[in-house]
Amino acid sequence: MFDEEGYRKLFVEESRENHENIVNNLLALESGEDQQTAIDEIFRSAHTLKGMSASMGFDAMEHLCHSMEDVFSLIRSGQQEVTSNLTDLLLTCTDAIEGMLDTVEAGGIPSDEQSQSLVQELRAFTEEVSRDGQEPLQEPVSTGPAGAADNRPAYTLAVTIDPGSSMKDVRAMLLLQNLEDVGTILSTTPSRDLIEDGKFDGSFEVLIESEAGEDALRTVASGPEISLLSLSRSSPPAVASVPPAKTGETAGAPGPDAKPHVEPQVQRAAKSEKSREIKNIRVDIHRLDRMMNLVEDLVINRGRLELIAKKHGIKEFDEALSMVGRSVSDLQNLMMGIRMMPLERIFSRLPRVVRDVANYDGKEVEFLIEGGETELDRSMMDGLSDPLLHLIRNGVNHGIETPDVREASGKPRKGLLRLAARRDKDNVIIDIEDDGAGIDPEKIRKKAVEKGIVTPEAATAATKDELVNLLFEPGFSTAETITDISGRGVGLDVVKKTIESLKGTIKVESQIGRGTRFELVLPPTMAIIDVMMVHINGMRCAIPISNVVEVAQARPEAVHRIGNSEAVLLRDQTLPMYRLEDMFGQAQKSDTLVVLQNNGRKCCIAVDTVDGQQEVVVKPLSSIAGTCRGISGITIPGDGDVVPVLDVNTMI
Amino acid sequence: MIRVLIVDDSLFIRTILRDLLKGSPDIEIVGTAVNGIDALDKVAKLQPDVITLDIEMPRMNGLETLEALRGTNPKPKVIVLSTLTSRQADMTYRALRLGADDFMLKPRDIANVRGIERELVQKIRNLVLLPTVVKPVSAEKKEADTVVLVGSSAGGPPMLDVLLAALPPDLPAAVVVTQHMPEGFTASLAERLNRISSLPVKETGNGDTLRTGVILISKAGYHTVVSKVISGSGRNHGRVVHSTAPPLHAVRPAVDVTFTTASHVFGPRTISVILSGMGSDGGEGTLAVKNAGGTTMVCAEEDCLVYGMARSALSRECVDRVVPLGNLAREITRTVSRLEVDHV
């Protein structure tokens, strides 16, 4: 009856709203706007988030929101001031929540790795207030049954029984029995035998070890005809080690307990210099997007101005323009820098995924992450998350073998899964590599034919690389059993599509018995690129400079027909040659060639003229035009013309 | 058909509650409201029998809504939905004083806890079925020499409704209920039960004497230790001692502590009952009651949301009777009166 996916979606949507509400109101709070409303709003949002995450069973998130709610409860009642320290901490918490929501959205369960220390810090704030206030916190829950038994506090009770009592011995015996219900009696003076025989003068002392608390002991040791003379903590007998001296202060925090003691001072210091400069501000990503759009417009218009300047040849104007141009470039770089985020953000939740999948499958996996600091445009980060998750799952699920199988084939029991990111010129390259069983091309050959993805003839002719790349075809899955972990209906084809929609590429290499390696190549940003402008059949076209190898002159005799297509022999290399007539119409034969490469493979296209290199803004095709194979977007150079940008990826 | 209005500012929570209730044929969700103002409007328009009410809401919160509802006629029964904080525990108690009829913690970990809907559904049914009892202010009751112990955990509160509402006003025994519950919420539980039981119900206080015809609910955060006292007349009776000893089975109060210590005091005049609950708390306690010569019962499995605690007792082979929930009150009363006869 529980539509978990449906709940998840609803949960993420509403949580994002509440998260945003908290962030906005935190900022409002800092800027000193309507304080009370902001505090109420934050409190309510934190509360709602807590309730929802509890319902979903996301404990880590619940604890974090709970702690935030506690802090705001104090702020609301005026017991805690809003300091910039506190705001910083709360903003960090909202970051953590956002990270958790991303995890949830991707189908995961948030872990408490980041949140635990935050919860501790938040507690430090609330505990400081309760220490300042009259009532100390409830005595902390003991650290655990293990150490507890040895470290129980001991008390000495002096008791006297009403001299008029007719049953001194019975009263005393009963008292001792009752005390045994709440603790362990270590000794009595006089001895227990004497007391139970009534051979005492009405008063006696009991040394008892008990965790029941003073109140409980007091209650037990008072009653009709009995009065408690004194109750005091006493050092336990020699057997017991160090007494838990700071019971009231350590407040059950097993973590770095120095922190709560340091915090108050730091905080007071902050209070005294309230007018401290604000070093960081937060900006909504949508506002950044709008700024980015404006910068793109600037780049377009700069191109336009350059054209005008060229036309009229005014030297002064040229100089001014080059200054403007420099500023625009700097601005653009800055904007792109702001939008960059370290990949760490999406990498950080993967170890958990690996662990879970490995546990589920009964595999042993060592997971290495390298290059988490590599930065990528934030807009790509979102899209990258799912494919990565899928590839990582795949790696553990299909790639790495069970320990026994590994041992049998002479490998260490523990498999190795490596996720590495690095920057190569402008591109970001992400490798996902396992040392597992590898992909068997024969298996793929068989399966691809079975599934009708390729004809038997084509399958026989296919090379090993081509076969392995069939994995990316829709409807292909090599998993023999559909498991919970992979096989969620998302195949590698979806991974490939997603990566391509980010203008990236994916390829796979595999060696049987040695492992599999996926390589993702992602452009640094999707918005502004260097292109080579060319004319084909009198029409302009832009080619991303990262795909251009060289421009060559082809002698007519070097062009050969092979079947239906043409190929050109260029310095001992045979390259397929395309005339792009589908796209630009029948053209005069020209002998200027642009050699393109993608993923290590090359081809060339024939162009009329090469106009030069230019930095342009690539705009996506509008949804009306839909996706158009071969074209990754359009660009508007300075003269206002609309020029298609070639998608080399689809041509090779 | 019980007409229910769901009031909560979170669409997510509203959806969950709706899904929890929609499977019950006798419950009809007549609408939802997003805050107090909306709720008042819809109460007037839709005339629900029961509303589930969130406490923290924008514009008009749950407490303000309850105040505003006071004047309405007919007044719907109200279940307050609360989350786990001390502040909310306090708000929940205030809500009950303001006229809410029952409370419940918001559903937790819905994906993994099966049967979570049963508790809510049962609570709603109880609200409509069980009348509120008006008790005469009774004189100070005498110290009890017989005790009925009830141990309960997850899924227990609605069962307590049924059991305690059915106990007769002249029950010649003290009742101690140990219900696992987060700190701060047992006061609200006692308040709720006090309204539907013909016996007075209160939360335990340190040093409270166990009195005939009084139901005590173990205060959460402490173990309820029952300690022996001999009164001036030489009779044995029991007294509550709040112990802060570490949680047992990760809970405090632990049923085992209450059961074991009470059986030391009341011996054969101890009757123990285990209701629904997760975990193994209660097993050792039931055994202690049995060893002291008392009578031990557990509720029948089909009436329990979770049977862990009862099973833990059954596995120790110390259970005298397995009784369906509907017969428990009668069975307890009969056992108590038999003890009375023997006593005389």
mmCIF file of C-alpha atoms in Angstrom, chain A residues 1-4 7-8 10-14 41 43-44 47-48 50-59 62-63 66 69-70 73 76 138-142 144-145 148 152 167 170-171 174-175 177-179 181-182 210-225, chain B residues 9-13 15-23 54-59 83-88 91 106-113 116-117 183 206-208 221-222 225-232 234 236-237 239-247 252 260-261 264-265:
data_model
loop_
_atom_site.group_PDB
_atom_site.id
_atom_site.type_symbol
_atom_site.label_atom_id
_atom_site.label_comp_id
_atom_site.label_asym_id
_atom_site.label_seq_id
_atom_site.Cartn_x
_atom_site.Cartn_y
_atom_site.Cartn_z
ATOM 1 C CA MET A 1 0.000 0.000 0.000
ATOM 2 C CA PHE A 2 2.973 2.302 0.389
ATOM 3 C CA ASP A 3 4.030 3.865 -2.816
ATOM 4 C CA GLU A 4 7.568 4.501 -1.680
ATOM 5 C CA TYR A 7 6.392 9.417 -1.137
ATOM 6 C CA ARG A 8 10.004 10.020 -1.924
ATOM 7 C CA LEU A 10 6.641 14.273 -2.495
ATOM 8 C CA PHE A 11 9.113 14.272 0.333
ATOM 9 C CA VAL A 12 11.903 15.778 -1.729
ATOM 10 C CA GLU A 13 9.656 18.443 -3.219
ATOM 11 C CA GLU A 14 8.246 19.606 0.058
ATOM 12 C CA GLU A 41 9.300 30.488 9.776
ATOM 13 C CA PHE A 43 11.317 26.969 13.374
ATOM 14 C CA ARG A 44 8.274 25.734 11.571
ATOM 15 C CA HIS A 47 9.937 21.148 12.505
ATOM 16 C CA THR A 48 8.171 20.061 9.347
ATOM 17 C CA LYS A 50 11.985 16.719 11.068
ATOM 18 C CA GLY A 51 8.514 15.226 11.033
ATOM 19 C CA MET A 52 8.736 14.261 7.409
ATOM 20 C CA SER A 53 12.181 12.714 7.633
ATOM 21 C CA ALA A 54 11.057 10.721 10.645
ATOM 22 C CA SER A 55 8.154 9.384 8.640
ATOM 23 C CA MET A 56 10.496 8.291 5.912
ATOM 24 C CA GLY A 57 12.823 6.701 8.442
ATOM 25 C CA PHE A 58 15.731 9.026 7.590
ATOM 26 C CA ASP A 59 17.200 9.142 11.071
ATOM 27 C CA GLU A 62 15.672 13.781 11.540
ATOM 28 C CA HIS A 63 18.362 14.241 14.192
ATOM 29 C CA HIS A 66 15.630 18.115 15.519
ATOM 30 C CA GLU A 69 14.572 23.015 15.903
ATOM 31 C CA ASP A 70 15.874 22.942 19.466
ATOM 32 C CA SER A 73 13.134 27.032 20.089
ATOM 33 C CA ARG A 76 12.281 32.058 19.762
ATOM 34 C CA GLN A 138 18.280 15.464 32.513
ATOM 35 C CA GLU A 139 21.067 13.269 33.629
ATOM 36 C CA PRO A 140 22.674 11.805 30.562
ATOM 37 C CA VAL A 141 21.828 8.344 29.511
ATOM 38 C CA SER A 142 24.639 6.100 30.493
ATOM 39 C CA GLY A 144 26.408 1.803 27.765
ATOM 40 C CA PRO A 145 25.827 -1.211 29.862
ATOM 41 C CA ALA A 148 28.337 1.078 33.530
ATOM 42 C CA ARG A 152 28.273 2.755 39.390
ATOM 43 C CA MET A 167 9.838 -4.072 65.021
ATOM 44 C CA VAL A 170 11.774 -6.022 60.480
ATOM 45 C CA ARG A 171 11.967 -2.387 59.457
ATOM 46 C CA LEU A 174 12.716 -4.414 54.756
ATOM 47 C CA LEU A 175 14.767 -1.337 54.132
ATOM 48 C CA GLN A 177 15.545 -5.511 50.817
ATOM 49 C CA ASN A 178 14.096 -2.433 49.195
ATOM 50 C CA LEU A 179 17.554 -1.002 48.721
ATOM 51 C CA ASP A 181 15.885 -3.521 44.385
ATOM 52 C CA VAL A 182 17.591 -0.322 43.353
ATOM 53 C CA SER A 210 23.388 2.317 42.696
ATOM 54 C CA GLU A 211 22.460 4.084 39.498
ATOM 55 C CA ALA A 212 18.936 4.788 40.605
ATOM 56 C CA GLY A 213 19.775 8.326 41.633
ATOM 57 C CA GLU A 214 19.708 10.151 44.952
ATOM 58 C CA ASP A 215 15.983 10.794 44.827
ATOM 59 C CA ALA A 216 15.230 7.130 44.489
ATOM 60 C CA LEU A 217 17.499 6.242 47.419
ATOM 61 C CA ARG A 218 15.970 8.974 49.529
ATOM 62 C CA THR A 219 12.489 7.656 48.815
ATOM 63 C CA VAL A 220 13.413 4.087 49.584
ATOM 64 C CA ALA A 221 15.179 5.021 52.820
ATOM 65 C CA SER A 222 12.324 6.949 54.309
ATOM 66 C CA GLY A 223 8.992 5.699 55.555
ATOM 67 C CA PRO A 224 7.046 4.928 58.649
ATOM 68 C CA GLU A 225 9.329 4.782 61.672
ATOM 69 C CA ASP B 9 0.367 22.055 6.866
ATOM 70 C CA SER B 10 2.557 19.452 5.188
ATOM 71 C CA LEU B 11 1.213 17.885 2.027
ATOM 72 C CA PHE B 12 3.558 14.982 2.635
ATOM 73 C CA ILE B 13 2.119 14.220 6.062
ATOM 74 C CA THR B 15 -0.759 12.191 2.060
ATOM 75 C CA ILE B 16 0.652 9.676 4.491
ATOM 76 C CA LEU B 17 -2.268 10.025 6.885
ATOM 77 C CA ARG B 18 -4.735 9.722 4.064
ATOM 78 C CA ASP B 19 -3.043 6.546 2.840
ATOM 79 C CA LEU B 20 -2.965 5.132 6.360
ATOM 80 C CA LEU B 21 -6.693 5.615 6.737
ATOM 81 C CA LYS B 22 -8.027 4.904 3.300
ATOM 82 C CA GLY B 23 -7.925 1.148 3.717
ATOM 83 C CA ASP B 54 -1.035 19.061 13.722
ATOM 84 C CA ILE B 55 0.393 21.395 16.346
ATOM 85 C CA GLU B 56 2.862 23.544 14.432
ATOM 86 C CA MET B 57 1.061 25.258 11.598
ATOM 87 C CA PRO B 58 1.282 28.712 10.060
ATOM 88 C CA ARG B 59 -1.360 31.376 10.667
ATOM 89 C CA THR B 83 6.567 14.761 17.069
ATOM 90 C CA LEU B 84 9.283 13.743 19.396
ATOM 91 C CA THR B 85 10.560 16.747 21.332
ATOM 92 C CA SER B 86 10.176 17.835 24.903
ATOM 93 C CA ARG B 87 8.582 21.039 23.676
ATOM 94 C CA GLN B 88 6.058 19.036 21.707
ATOM 95 C CA MET B 91 2.337 21.239 23.778
ATOM 96 C CA LYS B 106 3.537 11.168 13.855
ATOM 97 C CA PRO B 107 4.145 7.967 11.936
ATOM 98 C CA ARG B 108 7.823 7.046 11.823
ATOM 99 C CA ASP B 109 9.697 5.073 9.198
ATOM 100 C CA ILE B 110 6.544 4.190 7.294
ATOM 101 C CA ALA B 111 8.353 2.126 4.722
ATOM 102 C CA ASN B 112 9.644 -0.350 7.252
ATOM 103 C CA VAL B 113 7.107 -0.449 10.050
ATOM 104 C CA ILE B 116 1.459 1.374 11.464
ATOM 105 C CA GLU B 117 -2.009 2.242 10.227
ATOM 106 C CA GLU B 183 9.896 11.240 27.785
ATOM 107 C CA ASN B 206 8.471 9.485 43.107
ATOM 108 C CA GLY B 207 7.174 8.174 46.462
ATOM 109 C CA ASP B 208 3.574 7.618 45.333
ATOM 110 C CA GLY B 221 12.534 8.615 31.796
ATOM 111 C CA TYR B 222 12.540 6.631 35.028
ATOM 112 C CA VAL B 225 10.571 0.511 41.061
ATOM 113 C CA VAL B 226 7.924 -0.721 43.466
ATOM 114 C CA SER B 227 9.303 -0.685 46.951
ATOM 115 C CA LYS B 228 7.877 -2.317 50.062
ATOM 116 C CA VAL B 229 6.559 -0.316 52.979
ATOM 117 C CA ILE B 230 4.951 -1.551 56.167
ATOM 118 C CA SER B 231 2.311 0.840 57.308
ATOM 119 C CA GLY B 232 1.606 1.677 60.900
ATOM 120 C CA GLY B 234 1.555 -3.577 60.029
ATOM 121 C CA ASN B 236 2.411 -4.521 53.494
ATOM 122 C CA HIS B 237 2.045 -2.047 50.727
ATOM 123 C CA ARG B 239 5.412 2.632 46.932
ATOM 124 C CA VAL B 240 6.759 3.969 43.659
ATOM 125 C CA VAL B 241 10.427 4.811 43.499
ATOM 126 C CA HIS B 242 11.682 6.564 40.383
ATOM 127 C CA SER B 243 14.989 5.029 39.495
ATOM 128 C CA THR B 244 17.422 6.530 37.021
ATOM 129 C CA ALA B 245 19.294 3.290 36.569
ATOM 130 C CA PRO B 246 20.377 2.871 32.935
ATOM 131 C CA PRO B 247 17.731 1.836 30.442
ATOM 132 C CA ARG B 252 13.189 3.338 30.602
ATOM 133 C CA THR B 260 10.085 -7.774 39.149
ATOM 134 C CA THR B 261 10.137 -5.249 41.943
ATOM 135 C CA HIS B 264 8.788 -8.777 45.466
ATOM 136 C CA VAL B 265 6.285 -6.600 47.286
#
